[in-house]
Amino acid sequence: MEGCIFCRIVAGELPCRKIYEDELVLAFMDIAPINPGHILVVPKEHHTSSASISEELGGRMFHVGSRLGVACKRALDMDAFNLHLADGTCAGQVVMHAHLHVIPRGSEDGFHWNWRQKKYTNDDEREQVALKILEKLKI
Ligand code: 5GP
Ligand code: ZN
């Protein structure tokens, strides 16, 4: 897709520090890491949203991301890792070519997800929300 920076990286038109590549995905170092070792797993074909990614491609992204997370833990002496995907601008997606973040984590790395949690007023409200979702669910 024209003008997409990740398509340009995949095409070799822009540089990256490649970590892994196969026929479906390219993984490279994030230019502005949350922690050193932060890697992006990028599908070679352009998808703006994760929703259009096939089961095979999504499975590969998840598989490669998990393996890279384990490699980061072992190589960088970290305790854990996050796999993160932002789908849509208000979810935090900045580059509109879907990608999976692999973020090595340490217990004292000082990074905190802003994981604010709400409560349903009652079971019925939760049930109404669940029914609305199920009406639209197509797998
Ligand atoms: P998003 O917010 O869209 O989920 O994440 C985009 C990520 O891409 C950010 O973590 C950002 O640092 C990274 N990024 C943006 N431009 C480039 C680039 O040109 N090269 C690399 N290696 N990473 C990039
Ligand atoms: Zn693209």
mmCIF file of C-alpha atoms and ligand atoms in Angstrom:
data_model
loop_
_atom_site.group_PDB
_atom_site.id
_atom_site.type_symbol
_atom_site.label_atom_id
_atom_site.label_comp_id
_atom_site.label_asym_id
_atom_site.label_seq_id
_atom_site.Cartn_x
_atom_site.Cartn_y
_atom_site.Cartn_z
ATOM 1 C CA MET A 1 0.000 0.000 0.000
ATOM 2 C CA GLU A 2 1.409 3.324 -1.128
ATOM 3 C CA GLY A 3 2.825 5.572 1.591
ATOM 4 C CA CYS A 4 2.616 2.893 4.307
ATOM 5 C CA ILE A 5 5.913 2.864 6.225
ATOM 6 C CA PHE A 6 5.682 -0.804 7.182
ATOM 7 C CA CYS A 7 4.948 -1.806 3.560
ATOM 8 C CA ARG A 8 8.034 0.199 2.608
ATOM 9 C CA ILE A 9 10.118 -1.588 5.265
ATOM 10 C CA VAL A 10 8.807 -4.981 4.026
ATOM 11 C CA ALA A 11 9.723 -3.970 0.449
ATOM 12 C CA GLY A 12 13.267 -3.012 1.552
ATOM 13 C CA GLU A 13 12.739 0.656 0.651
ATOM 14 C CA LEU A 14 13.245 1.777 4.273
ATOM 15 C CA PRO A 15 15.811 0.276 6.660
ATOM 16 C CA CYS A 16 15.087 -1.807 9.752
ATOM 17 C CA ARG A 17 17.003 -4.075 12.121
ATOM 18 C CA LYS A 18 15.516 -7.376 11.027
ATOM 19 C CA ILE A 19 15.198 -10.074 13.668
ATOM 20 C CA TYR A 20 13.148 -12.708 11.844
ATOM 21 C CA GLU A 21 11.584 -13.254 8.436
ATOM 22 C CA ASP A 22 9.577 -15.962 6.722
ATOM 23 C CA GLU A 23 7.163 -16.017 3.788
ATOM 24 C CA LEU A 24 4.355 -14.411 5.825
ATOM 25 C CA VAL A 25 5.891 -12.074 8.411
ATOM 26 C CA LEU A 26 8.825 -9.765 9.067
ATOM 27 C CA ALA A 27 9.945 -8.965 12.630
ATOM 28 C CA PHE A 28 12.200 -6.011 13.399
ATOM 29 C CA MET A 29 13.341 -3.837 16.293
ATOM 30 C CA ASP A 30 10.958 -1.033 17.276
ATOM 31 C CA ILE A 31 12.603 2.349 16.740
ATOM 32 C CA ALA A 32 11.305 3.697 20.101
ATOM 33 C CA PRO A 33 11.209 0.749 22.530
ATOM 34 C CA ILE A 34 9.204 0.579 25.758
ATOM 35 C CA ASN A 35 12.115 -1.593 26.910
ATOM 36 C CA PRO A 36 15.254 -2.616 24.992
ATOM 37 C CA GLY A 37 14.357 -5.622 22.840
ATOM 38 C CA HIS A 38 10.874 -4.336 21.889
ATOM 39 C CA ILE A 39 10.113 -5.997 18.527
ATOM 40 C CA LEU A 40 7.325 -5.594 15.973
ATOM 41 C CA VAL A 41 5.938 -8.599 14.104
ATOM 42 C CA VAL A 42 4.510 -7.290 10.841
ATOM 43 C CA PRO A 43 2.513 -9.209 8.222
ATOM 44 C CA LYS A 44 4.131 -8.903 4.801
ATOM 45 C CA GLU A 45 0.781 -8.163 3.171
ATOM 46 C CA HIS A 46 -0.890 -4.891 4.096
ATOM 47 C CA HIS A 47 -3.788 -5.068 6.535
ATOM 48 C CA THR A 48 -4.967 -1.895 8.220
ATOM 49 C CA SER A 49 -6.968 -3.892 10.777
ATOM 50 C CA SER A 50 -6.258 -7.214 12.443
ATOM 51 C CA ALA A 51 -9.827 -8.190 11.482
ATOM 52 C CA SER A 52 -8.898 -8.874 7.842
ATOM 53 C CA ILE A 53 -5.890 -11.047 8.733
ATOM 54 C CA SER A 54 -6.354 -14.744 7.915
ATOM 55 C CA GLU A 55 -6.231 -17.451 10.549
ATOM 56 C CA GLU A 56 -2.965 -18.735 9.065
ATOM 57 C CA LEU A 57 -1.289 -15.317 9.067
ATOM 58 C CA GLY A 58 -2.605 -14.342 12.502
ATOM 59 C CA GLY A 59 -1.477 -17.682 13.864
ATOM 60 C CA ARG A 60 1.990 -17.106 12.445
ATOM 61 C CA MET A 61 2.168 -13.610 13.961
ATOM 62 C CA PHE A 62 1.188 -14.973 17.373
ATOM 63 C CA HIS A 63 3.554 -17.936 17.116
ATOM 64 C CA VAL A 64 6.536 -15.823 16.032
ATOM 65 C CA GLY A 65 5.689 -13.158 18.630
ATOM 66 C CA SER A 66 5.627 -15.700 21.452
ATOM 67 C CA ARG A 67 8.916 -17.268 20.349
ATOM 68 C CA LEU A 68 10.522 -13.831 20.165
ATOM 69 C CA GLY A 69 9.168 -13.026 23.632
ATOM 70 C CA VAL A 70 10.817 -16.130 25.043
ATOM 71 C CA ALA A 71 14.070 -15.311 23.209
ATOM 72 C CA CYS A 72 13.996 -11.777 24.679
ATOM 73 C CA LYS A 73 13.463 -13.124 28.196
ATOM 74 C CA ARG A 74 16.393 -15.490 27.879
ATOM 75 C CA ALA A 75 18.728 -13.141 26.007
ATOM 76 C CA LEU A 76 18.048 -9.985 27.978
ATOM 77 C CA ASP A 77 17.441 -11.512 31.408
ATOM 78 C CA MET A 78 13.888 -10.211 31.544
ATOM 79 C CA ASP A 79 11.039 -11.723 33.578
ATOM 80 C CA ALA A 80 8.114 -11.690 31.151
ATOM 81 C CA PHE A 81 6.751 -10.183 27.958
ATOM 82 C CA ASN A 82 3.613 -8.521 26.640
ATOM 83 C CA LEU A 83 2.110 -9.205 23.227
ATOM 84 C CA HIS A 84 0.149 -6.122 22.244
ATOM 85 C CA LEU A 85 -1.880 -5.138 19.188
ATOM 86 C CA ALA A 86 -3.663 -1.798 18.860
ATOM 87 C CA ASP A 87 -6.551 -1.942 16.359
ATOM 88 C CA GLY A 88 -7.774 1.570 15.592
ATOM 89 C CA THR A 89 -6.598 5.045 16.464
ATOM 90 C CA CYS A 90 -8.321 5.424 19.818
ATOM 91 C CA ALA A 91 -6.896 2.027 20.823
ATOM 92 C CA GLY A 92 -3.432 3.541 20.274
ATOM 93 C CA GLN A 93 -2.705 2.418 16.705
ATOM 94 C CA VAL A 94 -0.394 4.951 15.071
ATOM 95 C CA VAL A 95 0.961 2.956 12.113
ATOM 96 C CA MET A 96 -2.042 1.807 10.089
ATOM 97 C CA HIS A 97 -0.449 -1.479 9.034
ATOM 98 C CA ALA A 98 -1.526 -4.062 11.622
ATOM 99 C CA HIS A 99 1.354 -5.316 13.767
ATOM 100 C CA LEU A 100 2.027 -7.228 16.959
ATOM 101 C CA HIS A 101 4.278 -5.689 19.611
ATOM 102 C CA VAL A 102 6.584 -8.002 21.565
ATOM 103 C CA ILE A 103 7.618 -6.119 24.701
ATOM 104 C CA PRO A 104 10.090 -7.685 27.131
ATOM 105 C CA ARG A 105 9.137 -6.892 30.726
ATOM 106 C CA GLY A 106 10.965 -6.758 34.017
ATOM 107 C CA SER A 107 9.420 -6.526 37.459
ATOM 108 C CA GLU A 108 11.109 -3.189 38.015
ATOM 109 C CA ASP A 109 10.970 -1.704 34.534
ATOM 110 C CA GLY A 110 8.717 1.138 35.699
ATOM 111 C CA PHE A 111 6.177 0.616 32.916
ATOM 112 C CA HIS A 112 2.486 0.239 33.828
ATOM 113 C CA TRP A 113 -0.467 -0.429 31.553
ATOM 114 C CA ASN A 114 -3.227 2.051 32.277
ATOM 115 C CA TRP A 115 -5.610 -0.848 32.967
ATOM 116 C CA ARG A 116 -8.592 0.975 34.430
ATOM 117 C CA GLN A 117 -11.471 -1.421 35.146
ATOM 118 C CA LYS A 118 -15.166 -0.569 35.335
ATOM 119 C CA LYS A 119 -18.025 -2.575 36.863
ATOM 120 C CA TYR A 120 -21.387 -3.573 35.362
ATOM 121 C CA THR A 121 -24.218 -2.199 37.475
ATOM 122 C CA ASN A 122 -25.784 -5.701 37.550
ATOM 123 C CA ASP A 123 -25.815 -9.089 35.809
ATOM 124 C CA ASP A 124 -28.569 -7.973 33.438
ATOM 125 C CA GLU A 125 -26.484 -5.119 32.055
ATOM 126 C CA ARG A 126 -23.605 -7.546 31.395
ATOM 127 C CA GLU A 127 -26.039 -9.964 29.724
ATOM 128 C CA GLN A 128 -27.459 -7.234 27.444
ATOM 129 C CA VAL A 129 -23.937 -6.309 26.347
ATOM 130 C CA ALA A 130 -23.080 -9.971 25.701
ATOM 131 C CA LEU A 131 -26.244 -10.436 23.594
ATOM 132 C CA LYS A 132 -25.458 -7.356 21.484
ATOM 133 C CA ILE A 133 -21.973 -8.686 20.739
ATOM 134 C CA LEU A 134 -23.273 -12.162 19.862
ATOM 135 C CA GLU A 135 -25.771 -10.659 17.383
ATOM 136 C CA LYS A 136 -22.860 -9.190 15.378
ATOM 137 C CA LEU A 137 -20.330 -11.994 15.807
ATOM 138 C CA LYS A 138 -19.240 -13.657 12.562
ATOM 139 C CA ILE A 139 -16.354 -16.124 12.694
HETATM 140 P P1 5GP B 1 1.317 1.450 17.166
HETATM 141 O O1 5GP B 1 1.171 2.621 18.097
HETATM 142 O O2 5GP B 1 0.803 1.759 15.790
HETATM 143 O O3 5GP B 1 0.757 0.170 17.742
HETATM 144 O O4 5GP B 1 2.872 1.197 17.095
HETATM 145 C C1 5GP B 1 3.707 1.696 16.103
HETATM 146 C C2 5GP B 1 5.125 1.362 16.515
HETATM 147 O O5 5GP B 1 5.959 1.491 15.401
HETATM 148 C C3 5GP B 1 5.675 2.303 17.608
HETATM 149 O O6 5GP B 1 6.094 1.527 18.724
HETATM 150 C C4 5GP B 1 6.836 3.016 16.901
HETATM 151 O O7 5GP B 1 7.930 3.247 17.754
HETATM 152 C C5 5GP B 1 7.179 2.053 15.780
HETATM 153 N N1 5GP B 1 7.700 2.691 14.587
HETATM 154 C C6 5GP B 1 7.155 3.752 13.928
HETATM 155 N N2 5GP B 1 7.882 4.045 12.832
HETATM 156 C C7 5GP B 1 8.892 3.147 12.789
HETATM 157 C C8 5GP B 1 9.990 2.952 11.871
HETATM 158 O O8 5GP B 1 10.147 3.650 10.875
HETATM 159 N N3 5GP B 1 10.840 1.934 12.149
HETATM 160 C C9 5GP B 1 10.674 1.125 13.241
HETATM 161 N N4 5GP B 1 11.577 0.151 13.411
HETATM 162 N N5 5GP B 1 9.666 1.290 14.120
HETATM 163 C C10 5GP B 1 8.778 2.278 13.894
HETATM 164 ZN ZN ZN B 2 1.292 -1.437 4.850
#
